[in-house]
């Protein structure tokens, strides 16, 4: 499946296989299986953008793993598109910020454009929220306006409070999943 570019289906099959293992054996899952569920696809694009924008490359890989599982052409039920699941209106806004006067909506499915826009948008959220990764991930998922409404001064000091008290469950689960993927990516690829 991976050799045919069906990364999401491939990872889903291995995720399912891992979920069938007894709980006490999940901690000793062989590295080669974890690498199948947490691949390094599009790493040339992702790492280059991460380095340019001063973002942890493994965090960016974890974000893409959660958003699209490395499928470059998906569209979500909400209309988010491509590897990093960029919303069309957000893509238009990013194109303006980056000075891409020749941007057209169909370009967002090109992996290099999608990664450029998604990585820039995540870096923008990090900057907007003073390098608070939890707030930036929540903003990437639920929108920066919501995070600003939800985040009290105490929450800006303690990420656990933001996660505990945000009124929507989906962004909290999203952040938890990205952190889980990030931990796995660090275990598998930190030495590279």
Coordinates of C-alpha atoms in Angstrom, one line a residue:
X1 CA 0.0 0.0 0.0
X2 CA 2.8 2.4 0.9
X3 CA 4.6 1.7 -2.4
X4 CA 1.5 2.7 -4.2
X5 CA 1.1 6.0 -2.4
X6 CA -1.8 4.8 -0.2
X7 CA -0.1 6.0 3.0
X8 CA -3.3 6.6 5.0
X9 CA -4.7 3.1 4.3
X10 CA -1.3 1.5 5.0
X11 CA -0.9 3.3 8.4
X12 CA -4.5 2.5 9.3
X13 CA -3.9 -1.2 8.7
X14 CA -0.9 -1.2 10.9
X15 CA -2.6 1.0 13.6
X16 CA -5.4 -1.6 13.6
X17 CA -2.8 -4.4 13.9
X18 CA -1.2 -2.7 16.9
X19 CA -4.5 -2.1 18.5
X20 CA -5.2 -5.8 18.5
X21 CA -2.0 -6.6 20.4
X22 CA -2.4 -7.2 24.2
X23 CA -1.9 -4.0 26.2
X24 CA 1.2 -5.3 27.9
X25 CA 2.9 -6.0 24.6
X26 CA 2.2 -2.6 22.9
X27 CA 5.2 -1.0 24.6
X28 CA 7.5 -3.5 22.9
X29 CA 6.2 -3.0 19.3
X30 CA 9.1 -3.5 16.9
X31 CA 10.6 -0.3 15.5
X32 CA 10.0 -1.4 11.9
X33 CA 6.2 -1.6 12.6
X34 CA 6.2 1.8 14.2
X35 CA 8.0 3.2 11.2
X36 CA 5.2 1.8 9.0
X37 CA 2.6 3.6 11.1
X38 CA 4.7 6.8 11.4
X39 CA 6.4 7.2 8.1
X40 CA 8.7 9.9 6.9
X41 CA 7.0 10.7 3.6
X42 CA 7.5 14.1 2.1
X43 CA 10.3 14.6 4.6
X44 CA 12.4 16.6 2.1
X45 CA 9.6 19.2 1.9
X46 CA 8.6 19.1 5.5
X47 CA 12.2 19.3 7.0
X48 CA 13.2 22.1 4.6
X49 CA 10.2 24.2 5.6
X50 CA 10.6 23.4 9.3
X51 CA 14.3 24.4 9.2
X52 CA 13.5 27.6 7.3
X53 CA 10.7 28.6 9.7
X54 CA 12.5 27.4 12.9
X55 CA 9.9 24.7 13.7
X56 CA 10.6 21.3 15.0
X57 CA 10.7 19.0 11.9
X58 CA 9.4 16.1 13.9
X59 CA 6.5 18.1 15.2
X60 CA 5.6 19.1 11.7
X61 CA 5.7 15.4 10.7
X62 CA 3.4 14.6 13.6
X63 CA 1.0 17.4 12.5
X64 CA 0.9 16.0 8.9
X65 CA 0.5 12.5 10.3
X66 CA -2.6 13.7 12.2
X67 CA -4.0 15.9 9.5
X68 CA -3.8 13.7 6.4
X69 CA -1.6 10.7 7.2
X70 CA 0.6 11.8 4.3
X71 CA -2.1 11.6 1.7
X72 CA -1.6 14.6 -0.6
X73 CA -5.0 14.9 -2.2
X74 CA -7.6 14.5 0.6
X75 CA -10.4 16.9 1.4
X76 CA -12.0 16.9 4.8
X77 CA -15.8 17.2 5.4
X78 CA -15.1 20.8 6.3
X79 CA -13.3 21.5 3.1
X80 CA -9.7 21.4 4.3
X81 CA -7.3 20.3 1.6
X82 CA -4.1 18.5 1.0
X83 CA -1.3 17.1 3.2
X84 CA -1.6 19.8 5.9
X85 CA -5.4 20.2 5.4
X86 CA -5.4 23.9 4.7
X87 CA -8.8 25.5 4.4
X88 CA -9.4 27.4 1.1
X89 CA -10.0 30.8 2.8
X90 CA -6.9 30.3 4.9
X91 CA -4.9 29.4 1.8
X92 CA -6.0 32.6 0.1
X93 CA -5.0 34.6 3.2
X94 CA -1.6 32.8 3.4
X95 CA -1.0 33.5 -0.3
X96 CA -1.5 37.2 0.3
X97 CA 0.8 37.1 3.3
X98 CA 3.5 35.4 1.3
X99 CA 3.0 37.6 -1.7
X100 CA 1.9 34.9 -4.1
X101 CA -0.2 37.0 -6.5
X102 CA -0.4 34.1 -9.0
X103 CA -2.0 31.7 -6.4
X104 CA -5.0 29.7 -7.6
X105 CA -7.1 27.4 -5.4
X106 CA -6.2 24.3 -7.3
X107 CA -2.5 24.8 -6.4
X108 CA -3.2 23.9 -2.8
X109 CA -3.1 20.2 -3.7
X110 CA 0.5 20.4 -4.9
X111 CA 2.5 19.0 -2.0
X112 CA 5.2 21.7 -2.1
X113 CA 2.6 24.5 -2.0
X114 CA 0.5 22.8 0.7
X115 CA 3.5 22.1 2.9
X116 CA 4.8 25.7 2.4
X117 CA 1.4 27.1 3.3
X118 CA 0.6 24.7 6.2
X119 CA 4.1 25.1 7.7
X120 CA 4.0 28.8 7.4
X121 CA 0.6 28.9 9.0
X122 CA 1.7 26.7 11.9
X123 CA 4.8 28.9 12.4
X124 CA 2.6 31.9 12.4
X125 CA 0.4 30.4 15.1
X126 CA 3.5 29.6 17.2
X127 CA 4.6 33.2 16.9
X128 CA 1.1 34.6 17.6
X129 CA 0.9 32.5 20.8
X130 CA 4.5 33.1 22.1
X131 CA 5.8 29.7 21.0
X132 CA 3.1 27.9 23.1
X133 CA 2.9 24.6 21.1
X134 CA -0.5 23.6 22.6
X135 CA -2.1 26.9 21.8
X136 CA -0.6 26.9 18.3
X137 CA -1.8 23.4 17.6
X138 CA -5.2 24.2 19.0
X139 CA -5.3 27.3 16.7
X140 CA -4.2 25.3 13.7
X141 CA -7.1 22.9 14.4
X142 CA -9.9 25.1 15.7
X143 CA -8.8 28.6 14.6
X144 CA -6.8 31.3 16.4
X145 CA -9.9 33.3 17.3
X146 CA -11.3 30.5 19.3
X147 CA -8.1 30.0 21.2
X148 CA -8.0 33.8 22.0
X149 CA -11.5 33.5 23.4
X150 CA -10.8 30.4 25.4
X151 CA -7.4 31.2 26.7
X152 CA -7.3 33.1 30.0
X153 CA -4.0 34.5 31.4
X154 CA -3.7 31.4 33.6
X155 CA -4.1 29.1 30.6
X156 CA -1.3 31.0 28.8
X157 CA 0.9 29.9 31.7
X158 CA -0.3 26.3 32.0
X159 CA -1.2 24.3 28.8
X160 CA -3.0 21.7 30.9
X161 CA -5.6 24.3 31.9
X162 CA -6.2 25.2 28.2
X163 CA -6.6 21.5 27.3
X164 CA -8.8 20.8 30.3
X165 CA -11.2 23.8 29.9
X166 CA -11.5 24.3 26.2
X167 CA -15.2 23.9 25.4
X168 CA -14.8 21.6 22.4
X169 CA -13.5 18.1 22.7
X170 CA -12.2 17.7 19.2
X171 CA -9.3 20.2 19.5
X172 CA -8.2 18.7 22.8
X173 CA -8.1 15.2 21.2
X174 CA -6.3 16.7 18.2
X175 CA -3.6 18.1 20.4
X176 CA -3.2 14.9 22.3
X177 CA -2.9 12.9 19.1
X178 CA -0.3 15.2 17.6
X179 CA 1.7 15.0 20.9
X180 CA 1.4 11.2 20.8
X181 CA 2.6 11.1 17.2
X182 CA 5.4 13.6 18.1
X183 CA 6.6 11.3 20.8
X184 CA 6.7 8.3 18.4
X185 CA 8.6 10.4 15.8
X186 CA 11.1 11.5 18.4
X187 CA 11.7 7.9 19.4
X188 CA 12.1 6.7 15.7
X189 CA 13.9 9.6 14.0
X190 CA 15.5 12.0 16.5
X191 CA 18.9 10.6 15.7
X192 CA 18.6 11.4 12.0

